[in-house]
Structures are given as structure tokens and as C-alpha cells.
mmCIF file of C-alpha atoms in Angstrom:
data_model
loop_
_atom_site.group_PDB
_atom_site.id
_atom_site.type_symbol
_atom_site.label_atom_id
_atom_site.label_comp_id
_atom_site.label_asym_id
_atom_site.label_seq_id
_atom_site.Cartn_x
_atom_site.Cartn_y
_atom_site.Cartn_z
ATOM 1 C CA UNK A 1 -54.439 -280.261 130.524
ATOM 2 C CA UNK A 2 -55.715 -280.333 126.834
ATOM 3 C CA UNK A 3 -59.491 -279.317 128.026
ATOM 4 C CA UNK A 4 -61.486 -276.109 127.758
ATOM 5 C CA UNK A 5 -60.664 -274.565 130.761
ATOM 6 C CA UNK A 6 -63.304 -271.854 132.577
ATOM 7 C CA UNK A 7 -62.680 -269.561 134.658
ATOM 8 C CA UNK A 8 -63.428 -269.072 137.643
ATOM 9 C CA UNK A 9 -65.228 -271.663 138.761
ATOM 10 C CA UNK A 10 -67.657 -269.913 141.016
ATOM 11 C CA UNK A 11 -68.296 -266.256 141.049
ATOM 12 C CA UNK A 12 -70.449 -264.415 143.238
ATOM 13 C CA UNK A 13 -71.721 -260.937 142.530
ATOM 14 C CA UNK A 14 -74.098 -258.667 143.642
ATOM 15 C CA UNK A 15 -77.031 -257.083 141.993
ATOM 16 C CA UNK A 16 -76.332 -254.651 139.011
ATOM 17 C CA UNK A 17 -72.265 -255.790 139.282
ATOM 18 C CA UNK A 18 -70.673 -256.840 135.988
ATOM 19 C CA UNK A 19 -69.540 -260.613 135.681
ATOM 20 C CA UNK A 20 -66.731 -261.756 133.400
ATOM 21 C CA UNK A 21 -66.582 -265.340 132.450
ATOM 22 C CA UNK A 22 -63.599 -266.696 130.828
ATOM 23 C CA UNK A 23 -62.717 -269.772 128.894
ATOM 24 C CA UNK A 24 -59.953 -271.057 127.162
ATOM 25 C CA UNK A 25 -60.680 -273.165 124.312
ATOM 26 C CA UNK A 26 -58.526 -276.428 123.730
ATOM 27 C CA UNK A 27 -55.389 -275.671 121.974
ATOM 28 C CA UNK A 28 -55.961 -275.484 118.102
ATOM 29 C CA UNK A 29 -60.130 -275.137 118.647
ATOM 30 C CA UNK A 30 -61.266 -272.026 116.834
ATOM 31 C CA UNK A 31 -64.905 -272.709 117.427
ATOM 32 C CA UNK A 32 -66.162 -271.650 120.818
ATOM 33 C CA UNK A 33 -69.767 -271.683 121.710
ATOM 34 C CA UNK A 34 -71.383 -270.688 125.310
ATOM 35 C CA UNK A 35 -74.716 -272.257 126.920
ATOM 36 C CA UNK A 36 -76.270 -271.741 130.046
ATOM 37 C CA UNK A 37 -77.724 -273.852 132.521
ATOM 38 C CA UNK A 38 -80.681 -272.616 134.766
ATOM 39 C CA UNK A 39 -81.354 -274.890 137.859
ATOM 40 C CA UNK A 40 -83.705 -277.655 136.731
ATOM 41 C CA UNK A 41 -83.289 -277.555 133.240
ATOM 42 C CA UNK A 42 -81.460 -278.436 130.000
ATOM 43 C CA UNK A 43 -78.244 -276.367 128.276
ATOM 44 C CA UNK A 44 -79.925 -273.207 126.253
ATOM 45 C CA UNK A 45 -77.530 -271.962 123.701
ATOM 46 C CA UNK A 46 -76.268 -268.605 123.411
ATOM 47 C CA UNK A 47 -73.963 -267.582 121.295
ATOM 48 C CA UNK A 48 -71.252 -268.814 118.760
ATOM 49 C CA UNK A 49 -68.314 -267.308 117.998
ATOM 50 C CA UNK A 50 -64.729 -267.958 115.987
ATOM 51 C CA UNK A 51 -61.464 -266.257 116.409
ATOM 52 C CA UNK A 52 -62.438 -262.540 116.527
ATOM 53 C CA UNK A 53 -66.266 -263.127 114.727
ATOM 54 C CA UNK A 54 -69.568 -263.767 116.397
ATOM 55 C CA UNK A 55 -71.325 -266.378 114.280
ATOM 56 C CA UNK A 56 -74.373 -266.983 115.682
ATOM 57 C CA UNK A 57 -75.920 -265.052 118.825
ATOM 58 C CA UNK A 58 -79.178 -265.937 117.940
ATOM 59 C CA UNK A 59 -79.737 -267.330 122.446
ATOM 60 C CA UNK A 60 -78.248 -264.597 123.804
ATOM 61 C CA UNK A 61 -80.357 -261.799 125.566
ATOM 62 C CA UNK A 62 -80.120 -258.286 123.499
ATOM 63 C CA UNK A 63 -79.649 -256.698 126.800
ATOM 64 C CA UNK A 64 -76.736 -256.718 129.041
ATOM 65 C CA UNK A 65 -75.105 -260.029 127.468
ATOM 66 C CA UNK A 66 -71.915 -259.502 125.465
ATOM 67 C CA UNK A 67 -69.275 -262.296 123.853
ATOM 68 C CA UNK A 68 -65.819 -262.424 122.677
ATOM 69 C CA UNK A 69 -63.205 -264.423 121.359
ATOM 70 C CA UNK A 70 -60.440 -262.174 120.446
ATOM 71 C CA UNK A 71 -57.545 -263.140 118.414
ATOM 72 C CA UNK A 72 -55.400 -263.709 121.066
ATOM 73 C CA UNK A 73 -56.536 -265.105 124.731
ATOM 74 C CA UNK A 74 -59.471 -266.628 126.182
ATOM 75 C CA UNK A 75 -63.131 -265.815 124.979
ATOM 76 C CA UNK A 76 -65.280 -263.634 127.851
ATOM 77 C CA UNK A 77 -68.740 -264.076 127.798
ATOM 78 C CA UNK A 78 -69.727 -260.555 129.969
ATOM 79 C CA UNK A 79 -72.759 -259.980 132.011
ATOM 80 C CA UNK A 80 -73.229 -256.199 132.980
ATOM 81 C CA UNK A 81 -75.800 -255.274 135.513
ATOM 82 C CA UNK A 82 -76.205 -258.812 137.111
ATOM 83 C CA UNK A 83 -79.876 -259.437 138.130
ATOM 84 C CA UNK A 84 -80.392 -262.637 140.324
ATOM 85 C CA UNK A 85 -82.389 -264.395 137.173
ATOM 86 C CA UNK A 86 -78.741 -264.504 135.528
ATOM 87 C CA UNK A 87 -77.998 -266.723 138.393
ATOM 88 C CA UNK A 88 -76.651 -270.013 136.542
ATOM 89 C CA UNK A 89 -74.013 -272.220 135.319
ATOM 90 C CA UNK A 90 -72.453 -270.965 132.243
ATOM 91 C CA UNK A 91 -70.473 -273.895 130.057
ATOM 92 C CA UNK A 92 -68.245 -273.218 127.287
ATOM 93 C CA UNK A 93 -67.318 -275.851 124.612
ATOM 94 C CA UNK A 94 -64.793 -275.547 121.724
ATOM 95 C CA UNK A 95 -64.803 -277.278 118.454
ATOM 96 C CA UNK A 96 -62.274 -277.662 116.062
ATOM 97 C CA UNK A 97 -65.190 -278.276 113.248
ATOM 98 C CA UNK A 98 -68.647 -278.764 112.689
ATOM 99 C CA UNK A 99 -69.141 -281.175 115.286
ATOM 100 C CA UNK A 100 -66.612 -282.724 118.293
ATOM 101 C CA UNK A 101 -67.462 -280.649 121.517
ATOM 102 C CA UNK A 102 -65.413 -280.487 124.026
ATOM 103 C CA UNK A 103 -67.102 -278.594 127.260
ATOM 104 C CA UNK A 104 -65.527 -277.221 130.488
ATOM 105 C CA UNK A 105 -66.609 -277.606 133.809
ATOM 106 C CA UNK A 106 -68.517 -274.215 133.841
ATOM 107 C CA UNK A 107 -68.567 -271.514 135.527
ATOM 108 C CA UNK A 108 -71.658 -271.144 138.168
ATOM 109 C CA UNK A 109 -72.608 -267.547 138.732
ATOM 110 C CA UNK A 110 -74.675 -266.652 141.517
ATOM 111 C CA UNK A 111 -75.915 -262.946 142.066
ATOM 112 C CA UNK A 112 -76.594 -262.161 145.524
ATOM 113 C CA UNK B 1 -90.667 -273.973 122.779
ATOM 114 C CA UNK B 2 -88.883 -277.398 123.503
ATOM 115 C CA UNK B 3 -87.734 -278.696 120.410
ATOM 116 C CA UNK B 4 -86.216 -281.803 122.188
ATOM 117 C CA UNK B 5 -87.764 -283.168 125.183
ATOM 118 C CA UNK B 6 -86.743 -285.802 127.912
ATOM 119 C CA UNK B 7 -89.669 -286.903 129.172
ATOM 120 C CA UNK B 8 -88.672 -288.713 132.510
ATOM 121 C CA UNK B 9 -86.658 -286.474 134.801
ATOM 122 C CA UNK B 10 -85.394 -289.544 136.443
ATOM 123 C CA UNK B 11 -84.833 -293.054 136.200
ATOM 124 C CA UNK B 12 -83.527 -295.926 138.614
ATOM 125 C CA UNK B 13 -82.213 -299.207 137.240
ATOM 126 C CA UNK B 14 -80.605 -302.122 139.162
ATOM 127 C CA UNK B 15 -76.693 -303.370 138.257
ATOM 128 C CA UNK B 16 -76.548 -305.272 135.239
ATOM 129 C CA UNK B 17 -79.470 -304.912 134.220
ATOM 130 C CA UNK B 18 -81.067 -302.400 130.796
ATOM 131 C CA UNK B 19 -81.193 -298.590 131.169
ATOM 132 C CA UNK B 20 -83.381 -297.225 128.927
ATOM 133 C CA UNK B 21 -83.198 -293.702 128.353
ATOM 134 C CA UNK B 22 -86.045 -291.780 125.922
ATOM 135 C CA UNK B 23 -85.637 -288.560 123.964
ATOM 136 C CA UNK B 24 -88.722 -287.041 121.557
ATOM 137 C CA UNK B 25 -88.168 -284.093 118.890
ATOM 138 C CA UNK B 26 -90.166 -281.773 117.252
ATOM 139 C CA UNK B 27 -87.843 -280.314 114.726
ATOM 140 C CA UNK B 28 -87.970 -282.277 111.503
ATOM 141 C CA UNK B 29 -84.724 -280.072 110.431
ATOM 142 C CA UNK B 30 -82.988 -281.881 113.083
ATOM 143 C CA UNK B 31 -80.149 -284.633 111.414
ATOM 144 C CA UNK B 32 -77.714 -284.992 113.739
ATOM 145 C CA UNK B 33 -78.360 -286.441 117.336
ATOM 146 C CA UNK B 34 -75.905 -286.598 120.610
ATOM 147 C CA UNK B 35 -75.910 -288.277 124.236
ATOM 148 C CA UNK B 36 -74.114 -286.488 126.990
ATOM 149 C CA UNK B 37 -73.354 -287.726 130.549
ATOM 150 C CA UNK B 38 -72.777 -284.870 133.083
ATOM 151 C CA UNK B 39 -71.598 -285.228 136.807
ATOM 152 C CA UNK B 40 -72.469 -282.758 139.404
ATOM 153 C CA UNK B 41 -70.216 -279.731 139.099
ATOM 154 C CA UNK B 42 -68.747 -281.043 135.716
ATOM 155 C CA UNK B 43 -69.682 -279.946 132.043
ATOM 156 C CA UNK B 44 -71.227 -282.740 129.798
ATOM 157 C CA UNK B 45 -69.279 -285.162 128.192
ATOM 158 C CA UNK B 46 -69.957 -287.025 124.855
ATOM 159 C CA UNK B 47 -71.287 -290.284 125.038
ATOM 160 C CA UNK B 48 -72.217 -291.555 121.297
ATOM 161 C CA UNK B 49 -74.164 -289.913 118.639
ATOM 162 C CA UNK B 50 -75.958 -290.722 115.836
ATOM 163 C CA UNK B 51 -76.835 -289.241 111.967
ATOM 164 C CA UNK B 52 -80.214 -289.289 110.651
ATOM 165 C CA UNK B 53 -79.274 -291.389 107.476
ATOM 166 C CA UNK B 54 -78.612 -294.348 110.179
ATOM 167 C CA UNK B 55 -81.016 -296.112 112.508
ATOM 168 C CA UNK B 56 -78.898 -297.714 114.853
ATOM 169 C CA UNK B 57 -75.143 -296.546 116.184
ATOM 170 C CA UNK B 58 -73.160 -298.447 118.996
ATOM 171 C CA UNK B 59 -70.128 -298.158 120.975
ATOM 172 C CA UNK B 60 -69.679 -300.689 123.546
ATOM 173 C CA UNK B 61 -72.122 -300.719 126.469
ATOM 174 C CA UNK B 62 -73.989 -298.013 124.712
ATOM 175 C CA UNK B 63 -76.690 -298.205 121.535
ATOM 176 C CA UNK B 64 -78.366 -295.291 120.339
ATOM 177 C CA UNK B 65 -81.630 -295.718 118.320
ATOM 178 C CA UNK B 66 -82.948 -293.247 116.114
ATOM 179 C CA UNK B 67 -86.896 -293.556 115.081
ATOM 180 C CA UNK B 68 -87.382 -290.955 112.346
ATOM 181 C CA UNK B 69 -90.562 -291.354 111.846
ATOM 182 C CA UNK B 70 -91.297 -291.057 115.210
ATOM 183 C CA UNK B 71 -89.151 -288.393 115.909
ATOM 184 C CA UNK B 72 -87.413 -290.335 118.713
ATOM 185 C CA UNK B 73 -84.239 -291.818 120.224
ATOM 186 C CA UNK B 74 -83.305 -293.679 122.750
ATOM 187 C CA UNK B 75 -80.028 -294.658 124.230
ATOM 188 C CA UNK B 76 -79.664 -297.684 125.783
ATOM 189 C CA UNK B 77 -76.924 -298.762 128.356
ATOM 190 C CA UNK B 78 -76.292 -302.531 128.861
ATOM 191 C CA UNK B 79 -74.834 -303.945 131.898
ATOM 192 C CA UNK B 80 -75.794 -300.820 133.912
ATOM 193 C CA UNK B 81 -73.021 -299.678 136.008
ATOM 194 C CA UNK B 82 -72.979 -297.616 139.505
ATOM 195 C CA UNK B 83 -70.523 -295.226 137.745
ATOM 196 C CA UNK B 84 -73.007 -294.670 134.981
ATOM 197 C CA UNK B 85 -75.292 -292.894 138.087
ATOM 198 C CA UNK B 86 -75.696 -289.365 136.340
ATOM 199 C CA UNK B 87 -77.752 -286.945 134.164
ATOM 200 C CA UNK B 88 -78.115 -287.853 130.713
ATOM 201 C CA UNK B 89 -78.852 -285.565 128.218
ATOM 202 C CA UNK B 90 -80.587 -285.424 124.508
ATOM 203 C CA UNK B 91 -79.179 -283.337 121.792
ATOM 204 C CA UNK B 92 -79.951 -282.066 118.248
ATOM 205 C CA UNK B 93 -78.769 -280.173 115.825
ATOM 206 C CA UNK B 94 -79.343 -279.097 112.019
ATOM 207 C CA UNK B 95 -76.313 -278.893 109.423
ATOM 208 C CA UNK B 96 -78.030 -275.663 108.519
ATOM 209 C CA UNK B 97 -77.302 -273.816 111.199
ATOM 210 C CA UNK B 98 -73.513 -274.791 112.086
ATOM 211 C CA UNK B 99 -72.948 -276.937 115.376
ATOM 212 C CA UNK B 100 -75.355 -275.413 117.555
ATOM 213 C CA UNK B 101 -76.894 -277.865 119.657
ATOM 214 C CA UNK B 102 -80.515 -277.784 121.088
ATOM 215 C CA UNK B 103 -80.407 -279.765 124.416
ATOM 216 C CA UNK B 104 -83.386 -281.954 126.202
ATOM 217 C CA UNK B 105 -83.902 -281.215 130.120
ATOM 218 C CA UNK B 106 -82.367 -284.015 131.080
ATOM 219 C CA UNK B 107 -82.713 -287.322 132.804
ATOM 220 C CA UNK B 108 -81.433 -288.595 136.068
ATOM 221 C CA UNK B 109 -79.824 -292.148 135.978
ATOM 222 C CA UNK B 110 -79.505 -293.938 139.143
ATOM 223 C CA UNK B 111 -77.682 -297.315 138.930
ATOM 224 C CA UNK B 112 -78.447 -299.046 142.001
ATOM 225 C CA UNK B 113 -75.400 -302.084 143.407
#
């Protein structure tokens, strides 16, 4: 399977847990980006990163909302202190340049 | 702030006949424009895009048309299909700020047999 792969597909956590959310780029992508998806409504960016830098992570809140795409393995978008507003789907695309997305299937969080 | 805005949440269309799908923009920045189809429980997929130096892009079934002027695009799907049934999204971005992509809400396309 040459997609972005996310993992796992659903997660369920309870208030003030942490969620990890992990995705795996496709192979030879060094451009990952992460949006989310609130119910009703359009993909929001968040953040961009490349191997080991964060580029851009101008959409992602200041509080509780931290991203990483280390040199080696998948990048984890992390969510400490889960409030039931962070209740979404969370997609992750890769890029090999400026443009050519290729998304995963996401990764729907619900916090109970 | 909704830079790029869908304006019909949903839209039902008969087999073989014109779907018509509108997108508006605010952000005169804004030279690069995408379509994305996206299934329940899936992530978008790319559909056709267009640059702001062209008017007109179009790959098979699908045209895109950009207005510039107008800051508006369309994307047009000709035969409809069942299997086109999904949402269809609207998306922008400027070269200035790398590949990050500001999205529309969405629009739900119902292909009726």
C-alpha cells in the first residue's frame, strides 16, 4: 500500500486523556501536513511539518496541540488534555513538493 | 473568516445529466485552486485543479472554471454518474505560503439513477 497510512482509525478517549495520532507518509514524501475536520464543516489546516522541522503551525491551537515528524518513523500529531470540542476527524496528507497531496483516511477522535 | 466558501451544502442531479458545483473566494493572494471528492469515512482525493494564469482546465468528465475577476470557480461534471454521489470540496492556496491549502465547507453531490 503506497498511501499515507493513519493510525488508528478511531480512538476514543476520555476527558483530559492524551491522544496520539499517527501517520505514515507515502514512501519518499518529506512533506507532511495535518487538518482537521469538525462535523459539518470544511478541512482547517494545522500545521506543516518536514523531516524533523515544523514549517508552518500557523492552525494549530497554542495550547495542548503538539506535532512531529521525526527523522525516522511516522509523524504524531498529540493532543494532551482531550476536551470533547477536540472531538473530530484528523487527516494527514504528504507531499513530495509544493503541491501533489496525497491524504489518508483519518483518524476520527472522539472524547467521551 | 472563510476565505473560500461553498455556498450550497448540497446538490441533487439526475444520471447523465450536468453537475454544477460553485466555489467563491475572498483571498486575492489565492493562485492555485483544487477539487476534492471525499467518501464517508475516507480522506479527500484529488479531482483536477487549476492555476490562476489559466481559465479553463479539463480532465475527462470533469472541467474546472476559474473566474478571476469574480473570484470564482466552478467544477463541472458531465455525464453525472451514481458513483460520483459524494462531498465535493473547494480549495486554495497561495505560492507564498508553501502548499497549505484553505478548504470550502463542502458540497453534497447526489447523483440520482
Amino acid at each position: 500500500n503506497a498511501g499515507v497510512m493513519q493510525n488508528p482509525r478511531h480512538l476514543v478517549r476520555r476527558r483530559g486523556q492524551e491522544a496520539r495520532l499517527r501517520c505514515s507518509p507515502v514512501k519518499g514524501h518529506s512533506h507532511v501536513y495535518w487538518y482537521r475536520q469538525l462535523p459539518e464543516e470544511g478541512l482547517k489546516f494545522m500545521v506543516y511539518l518536514q523531516k524533523e522541522n515544523i514549517i508552518d503551525e500557523s492552525g494549530m491551537p497554542k495550547e495542548r496541540f503538539s506535532a512531529e515528524f521525526p527523522k525516522e518513523g511516522p509523524s504524531i500529531l498529540r493532543i494532551q488534555q482531550v476536551v470533547r470540542g477536540d472531538s473530530a476527524a484528523y487527516f494527514c496528507a504528504s507531499s513530495s513538493a509544493n503541491y501533489g497531496y496525497t491524504f489518508g483516511s483519518g483518524t476520527r477522535l472522539t472524547v467521551v | 473568516d472563510q476565505q473560500v466558501k461553498q455556498n450550497s451544502p448540497s446538490l441533487s442531479v439526475q444520471e447523465g445529466r450536468i453537475s454544477i458545483l460553485n466555489c467563491d473566494y475572498t483571498n486575492s493572494m489565492f493562485d492555485y485552486f483544487l477539487w476534492y471528492k471525499k467518501y464517508p469515512a475516507e480522506g479527500p482525493t484529488f479531482l483536477i485543479s487549476i492555476s490562476s494564469i489559466k481559465d479553463k482546465n479539463e480532465d475527462g468528465r470533469f472541467t474546472v472554471f476559474l473566474n478571476k475577476s469574480a473570484k470564482h470557480l466552478s467544477l463541472h461534471i458531465v455525464p453525472s454518474q451514481p458513483g460520483d454521489s459524494a462531498v465535493y470540496f473547494c480549495a486554495a492556496s497561495e505560492r507564498t505560503s508553501g502548499s497549505r491549502l484553505t478548504f470550502g465547507e463542502g458540497t453534497q453531490l447526489t447523483v440520482n439513477p
